């Protein structure tokens, strides 16, 4: 342990800790901007490029960046001397001298770390006003909008894209005032290797990277008397939406959310959870089919089966593993299954053409915006899912509609696409999809009801996990990875044959799964928020009377009335998809 | 790789051989880019993609490094690259007037190449010949104590050289140089 003194207080911290860590332990909050530490997920950005965290260290000539300076025995640190405050003010003034001052119309306003700092430092004028301003072209993809004039070169997005996700879409280019973070050859993000996971957006401290906002299109659709507008909400949304209204992280707002959507004027308030149960029917059947064929000696079977619910993960393997396109499950994601069922089964039931039906999805995700725009998910140019908005956009819509969210009654979803089980809810967290699939697959394999539906071995927040489950004579070997870098590690080890063969692997692109998605309320580096959302998801599961997808009565009815059986002809047509080879730039 | 098929095969082979000869591929990007620019004369997109693949790096990373260092260029240089030093000593002795003069005579700006491919113009920072300031370098040859009025003559000299080598080419295989 190392002893040091910060602002007159003594503290003991482990060797290797930074001044910032030590100060935190004392309750001294040194401001940071480029720094990002999601320690439990192995995400640390230590660029030390912004210099807002500088402190005075006795005996050191220059100021030290607290985020990147390791503590030493007997160190004496001052975090709030005039010299320090003056340096911070200068840093801030210089940053703002090359930053557009359009806070009033900026998508990040109110959530912007730079704006918060300007406020905290009471900046009322800028000595460096009128300095050079970069004018980089704006880049708008279906999911992410880049405005590099607002970039402060903190490199957090690069850390997420290159180190954590190993996607490699972004890099710092050029120098000085022309320096920006951009894809190779300054190509639009849409043409690059980007997966639209949105983790760059989740950590961007300013408005340089934001989601493409479709909330106005939702307002227009609802206002159109010729349209029937239905909404589906992903499982992770209900565990985070409350944060936008000042509620504690981990507060479940399922009922209030349903009420809010109804008040906003949606004709039907449905649930993506319904489609998650449907996904398990198809993916579970596929898993079972591959395993039984494998066990009976069919050498052509590709195992492990990889989940395909996450559109960022799908785009990732299309770019990075084009030789493995036949390995993932062919099942569409819940969002797209919902869209296909709504535009066919529901439209038929309502007696309207699919063009009259508008399907809106509320997702914790930015890649879902891209996914619903993929051409294979449209019929004659009419997409199965018309508009995908994030948890954040929904919160804005609720506020714009003058709805007092906190006082809303507990509403419910509509029938028939609103009923769901606990298995569907846990899709929102890492390990959840495979646990849901296991609940169903094991019962189908053994023909006996489960004693305990809680497969706790599959839960947790570790990046790469594995578990072995005894099912009759078979030992199911299951792998789980969240964050694409961990997925890559797992896939590479399978390719190299250094791990025992798996039967099934679940992959989610975002830290913690969808609860940590790029469309969720900003966590500002607070890991505890993601943990609390996961707990909320499991609470919702436990509170459900039915916790196995194949016991969802409306799913059973859907198969009886419409689909036939899992992997049947109609299912194949509506609920399964195929993948494309994509370039690696 | 499209670049491989347009008569560049030998160049890619040479680059690949250089990369294969590296004891360790980690931390070698700048050296490889340097080598590649030596082979190709510049670093077009295809070459960067090739290097990214060979070193196991993202293309964005390679591009980022190319765009950071002013030495690296994605534009082919002229047959006689011209560099004017804008280091402190050269600058205070009027190097910017030299740049303007070159721009005026060649009709290009810094970073461009003449349409005939003969000359390209770049600026650089200090070549360590401050005693000769201001300094201009043409195709590796250093011209010191430059005055704007010197520029025209030097360019004419290289133009004539280019003409000669064209003539050489024309006589190739016919004989002449007796």
GROMACS .gro file of N, CA and C in nm, chain A residues 442-516:
model
  225
  442UNK      N    1  -3.394  -2.751  -2.289
  442UNK     CA    2  -3.380  -2.862  -2.193
  442UNK      C    3  -3.514  -2.934  -2.174
  443UNK      N    4  -3.621  -2.856  -2.163
  443UNK     CA    5  -3.752  -2.922  -2.148
  443UNK      C    6  -3.788  -3.003  -2.272
  444UNK      N    7  -3.757  -2.948  -2.388
  444UNK     CA    8  -3.786  -3.021  -2.512
  444UNK      C    9  -3.702  -3.149  -2.522
  445UNK      N   10  -3.574  -3.137  -2.479
  445UNK     CA   11  -3.484  -3.252  -2.488
  445UNK      C   12  -3.525  -3.364  -2.393
  446UNK      N   13  -3.558  -3.325  -2.268
  446UNK     CA   14  -3.585  -3.427  -2.166
  446UNK      C   15  -3.733  -3.464  -2.162
  447UNK      N   16  -3.817  -3.377  -2.215
  447UNK     CA   17  -3.960  -3.401  -2.208
  447UNK      C   18  -4.016  -3.384  -2.068
  448UNK      N   19  -3.934  -3.333  -1.977
  448UNK     CA   20  -3.979  -3.315  -1.838
  448UNK      C   21  -3.971  -3.168  -1.799
  449UNK      N   22  -4.063  -3.123  -1.711
  449UNK     CA   23  -4.054  -2.982  -1.668
  449UNK      C   24  -3.930  -2.960  -1.579
  450UNK      N   25  -3.874  -2.842  -1.591
  450UNK     CA   26  -3.755  -2.807  -1.512
  450UNK      C   27  -3.790  -2.792  -1.365
  451UNK      N   28  -3.699  -2.838  -1.276
  451UNK     CA   29  -3.719  -2.813  -1.133
  451UNK      C   30  -3.692  -2.667  -1.103
  452UNK      N   31  -3.588  -2.615  -1.166
  452UNK     CA   32  -3.549  -2.477  -1.138
  452UNK      C   33  -3.517  -2.410  -1.272
  453UNK      N   34  -3.584  -2.300  -1.300
  453UNK     CA   35  -3.559  -2.232  -1.428
  453UNK      C   36  -3.440  -2.137  -1.420
  454UNK      N   37  -3.387  -2.116  -1.299
  454UNK     CA   38  -3.275  -2.022  -1.284
  454UNK      C   39  -3.142  -2.090  -1.313
  455UNK      N   40  -3.086  -2.063  -1.429
  455UNK     CA   41  -2.954  -2.116  -1.461
  455UNK      C   42  -2.851  -2.010  -1.424
  456UNK      N   43  -2.821  -2.003  -1.294
  456UNK     CA   44  -2.738  -1.892  -1.246
  456UNK      C   45  -2.594  -1.902  -1.298
  457UNK      N   46  -2.553  -2.021  -1.340
  457UNK     CA   47  -2.417  -2.037  -1.394
  457UNK      C   48  -2.398  -1.952  -1.519
  458UNK      N   49  -2.511  -1.916  -1.584
  458UNK     CA   50  -2.502  -1.841  -1.709
  458UNK      C   51  -2.503  -1.689  -1.685
  459UNK      N   52  -2.520  -1.649  -1.560
  459UNK     CA   53  -2.535  -1.506  -1.530
  459UNK      C   54  -2.402  -1.444  -1.489
  460UNK      N   55  -2.399  -1.314  -1.484
  460UNK     CA   56  -2.278  -1.243  -1.441
  460UNK      C   57  -2.237  -1.139  -1.543
  461UNK      N   58  -2.131  -1.065  -1.510
  461UNK     CA   59  -2.088  -0.957  -1.599
  461UNK      C   60  -1.946  -0.978  -1.654
  462UNK      N   61  -1.890  -1.096  -1.629
  462UNK     CA   62  -1.758  -1.125  -1.683
  462UNK      C   63  -1.766  -1.128  -1.836
  463UNK      N   64  -1.665  -1.079  -1.903
  463UNK     CA   65  -1.670  -1.063  -2.049
  463UNK      C   66  -1.687  -1.190  -2.128
  464UNK      N   67  -1.612  -1.296  -2.089
  464UNK     CA   68  -1.622  -1.427  -2.154
  464UNK      C   69  -1.655  -1.528  -2.047
  465UNK      N   70  -1.764  -1.600  -2.064
  465UNK     CA   71  -1.799  -1.699  -1.962
  465UNK      C   72  -1.831  -1.832  -2.029
  466UNK      N   73  -1.819  -1.941  -1.954
  466UNK     CA   74  -1.866  -2.067  -2.008
  466UNK      C   75  -1.930  -2.147  -1.896
  467UNK      N   76  -2.019  -2.237  -1.933
  467UNK     CA   77  -2.087  -2.319  -1.833
  467UNK      C   78  -2.119  -2.453  -1.894
  468UNK      N   79  -2.119  -2.555  -1.807
  468UNK     CA   80  -2.158  -2.689  -1.854
  468UNK      C   81  -2.285  -2.729  -1.782
  469UNK      N   82  -2.383  -2.772  -1.859
  469UNK     CA   83  -2.512  -2.811  -1.800
  469UNK      C   84  -2.541  -2.955  -1.836
  470UNK      N   85  -2.576  -3.031  -1.734
  470UNK     CA   86  -2.606  -3.173  -1.756
  470UNK      C   87  -2.753  -3.182  -1.800
  471UNK      N   88  -2.775  -3.235  -1.919
  471UNK     CA   89  -2.911  -3.254  -1.968
  471UNK      C   90  -2.925  -3.400  -2.009
  472UNK      N   91  -2.987  -3.481  -1.922
  472UNK     CA   92  -2.995  -3.624  -1.950
  472UNK      C   93  -2.853  -3.679  -1.961
  473UNK      N   94  -2.823  -3.744  -2.076
  473UNK     CA   95  -2.689  -3.799  -2.096
  473UNK      C   96  -2.593  -3.696  -2.152
  474UNK      N   97  -2.649  -3.587  -2.195
  474UNK     CA   98  -2.569  -3.488  -2.267
  474UNK      C   99  -2.517  -3.380  -2.173
  475UNK      N  100  -2.391  -3.342  -2.194
  475UNK     CA  101  -2.339  -3.227  -2.120
  475UNK      C  102  -2.333  -3.108  -2.217
  476UNK      N  103  -2.424  -3.013  -2.197
  476UNK     CA  104  -2.429  -2.896  -2.284
  476UNK      C  105  -2.317  -2.800  -2.246
  477UNK      N  106  -2.234  -2.765  -2.344
  477UNK     CA  107  -2.125  -2.671  -2.318
  477UNK      C  108  -2.163  -2.536  -2.380
  478UNK      N  109  -2.182  -2.438  -2.294
  478UNK     CA  110  -2.234  -2.310  -2.339
  478UNK      C  111  -2.133  -2.198  -2.316
  479UNK      N  112  -2.118  -2.114  -2.415
  479UNK     CA  113  -2.028  -1.999  -2.403
  479UNK      C  114  -2.107  -1.869  -2.411
  480UNK      N  115  -2.055  -1.766  -2.345
  480UNK     CA  116  -2.121  -1.635  -2.346
  480UNK      C  117  -2.015  -1.527  -2.360
  481UNK      N  118  -2.037  -1.434  -2.447
  481UNK     CA  119  -1.946  -1.319  -2.457
  481UNK      C  120  -2.026  -1.192  -2.475
  482UNK      N  121  -1.988  -1.088  -2.404
  482UNK     CA  122  -2.043  -0.956  -2.436
  482UNK      C  123  -1.927  -0.861  -2.458
  483UNK      N  124  -1.948  -0.762  -2.543
  483UNK     CA  125  -1.847  -0.678  -2.605
  483UNK      C  126  -1.787  -0.759  -2.720
  484UNK      N  127  -1.770  -0.693  -2.834
  484UNK     CA  128  -1.727  -0.765  -2.954
  484UNK      C  129  -1.583  -0.814  -2.945
  485UNK      N  130  -1.501  -0.744  -2.867
  485UNK     CA  131  -1.363  -0.790  -2.848
  485UNK      C  132  -1.359  -0.926  -2.781
  486UNK      N  133  -1.448  -0.947  -2.684
  486UNK     CA  134  -1.457  -1.077  -2.618
  486UNK      C  135  -1.511  -1.182  -2.713
  487UNK      N  136  -1.606  -1.141  -2.798
  487UNK     CA  137  -1.659  -1.234  -2.898
  487UNK      C  138  -1.546  -1.279  -2.990
  488UNK      N  139  -1.462  -1.184  -3.029
  488UNK     CA  140  -1.350  -1.218  -3.117
  488UNK      C  141  -1.256  -1.318  -3.049
  489UNK      N  142  -1.227  -1.291  -2.921
  489UNK     CA  143  -1.139  -1.384  -2.847
  489UNK      C  144  -1.195  -1.525  -2.850
  490UNK      N  145  -1.326  -1.535  -2.822
  490UNK     CA  146  -1.391  -1.666  -2.815
  490UNK      C  147  -1.388  -1.734  -2.952
  491UNK      N  148  -1.422  -1.659  -3.057
  491UNK     CA  149  -1.424  -1.718  -3.191
  491UNK      C  150  -1.285  -1.761  -3.236
  492UNK      N  151  -1.185  -1.678  -3.204
  492UNK     CA  152  -1.048  -1.712  -3.243
  492UNK      C  153  -1.000  -1.839  -3.172
  493UNK      N  154  -1.040  -1.853  -3.045
  493UNK     CA  155  -0.996  -1.972  -2.973
  493UNK      C  156  -1.067  -2.097  -3.025
  494UNK      N  157  -1.189  -2.079  -3.072
  494UNK     CA  158  -1.260  -2.193  -3.133
  494UNK      C  159  -1.192  -2.232  -3.263
  495UNK      N  160  -1.159  -2.131  -3.342
  495UNK     CA  161  -1.090  -2.155  -3.469
  495UNK      C  162  -0.957  -2.225  -3.448
  496UNK      N  163  -0.885  -2.181  -3.344
  496UNK     CA  164  -0.753  -2.237  -3.317
  496UNK      C  165  -0.763  -2.373  -3.249
  497UNK      N  166  -0.886  -2.409  -3.208
  497UNK     CA  167  -0.905  -2.539  -3.143
  497UNK      C  168  -0.846  -2.545  -3.004
  498UNK      N  169  -0.828  -2.431  -2.939
  498UNK     CA  170  -0.768  -2.432  -2.806
  498UNK      C  171  -0.871  -2.444  -2.694
  499UNK      N  172  -0.999  -2.450  -2.730
  499UNK     CA  173  -1.101  -2.468  -2.627
  499UNK      C  174  -1.184  -2.593  -2.660
  500UNK      N  175  -1.242  -2.647  -2.555
  500UNK     CA  176  -1.330  -2.762  -2.572
  500UNK      C  177  -1.449  -2.718  -2.657
  501UNK      N  178  -1.493  -2.800  -2.752
  501UNK     CA  179  -1.602  -2.755  -2.841
  501UNK      C  180  -1.728  -2.713  -2.766
  502UNK      N  181  -1.786  -2.604  -2.812
  502UNK     CA  182  -1.911  -2.555  -2.752
  502UNK      C  183  -2.030  -2.606  -2.833
  503UNK      N  184  -2.146  -2.613  -2.767
  503UNK     CA  185  -2.270  -2.641  -2.840
  503UNK      C  186  -2.338  -2.512  -2.883
  504UNK      N  187  -2.334  -2.414  -2.793
  504UNK     CA  188  -2.404  -2.288  -2.823
  504UNK      C  189  -2.330  -2.172  -2.759
  505UNK      N  190  -2.332  -2.060  -2.829
  505UNK     CA  191  -2.266  -1.940  -2.776
  505UNK      C  192  -2.357  -1.819  -2.795
  506UNK      N  193  -2.372  -1.744  -2.688
  506UNK     CA  194  -2.449  -1.619  -2.697
  506UNK      C  195  -2.353  -1.502  -2.706
  507UNK      N  196  -2.381  -1.414  -2.800
  507UNK     CA  197  -2.297  -1.295  -2.812
  507UNK      C  198  -2.382  -1.169  -2.818
  508UNK      N  199  -2.346  -1.073  -2.735
  508UNK     CA  200  -2.407  -0.940  -2.739
  508UNK      C  201  -2.294  -0.839  -2.751
  509UNK      N  202  -2.316  -0.737  -2.830
  509UNK     CA  203  -2.207  -0.644  -2.863
  509UNK      C  204  -2.175  -0.548  -2.750
  510UNK      N  205  -2.274  -0.514  -2.669
  510UNK     CA  206  -2.252  -0.405  -2.575
  510UNK      C  207  -2.212  -0.454  -2.437
  511UNK      N  208  -2.144  -0.370  -2.359
  511UNK     CA  209  -2.105  -0.409  -2.224
  511UNK      C  210  -2.228  -0.438  -2.138
  512UNK      N  211  -2.235  -0.559  -2.085
  512UNK     CA  212  -2.350  -0.597  -2.002
  512UNK      C  213  -2.468  -0.643  -2.084
  513UNK      N  214  -2.455  -0.645  -2.217
  513UNK     CA  215  -2.568  -0.678  -2.304
  513UNK      C  216  -2.647  -0.554  -2.337
  514UNK      N  217  -2.774  -0.572  -2.373
  514UNK     CA  218  -2.855  -0.459  -2.420
  514UNK      C  219  -2.875  -0.351  -2.312
  515UNK      N  220  -2.869  -0.391  -2.186
  515UNK     CA  221  -2.885  -0.291  -2.079
  515UNK      C  222  -2.777  -0.184  -2.087
  516UNK      N  223  -2.661  -0.219  -2.146
  516UNK     CA  224  -2.553  -0.121  -2.164
  516UNK      C  225  -2.547  -0.072  -2.308
   0.00000   0.00000   0.00000
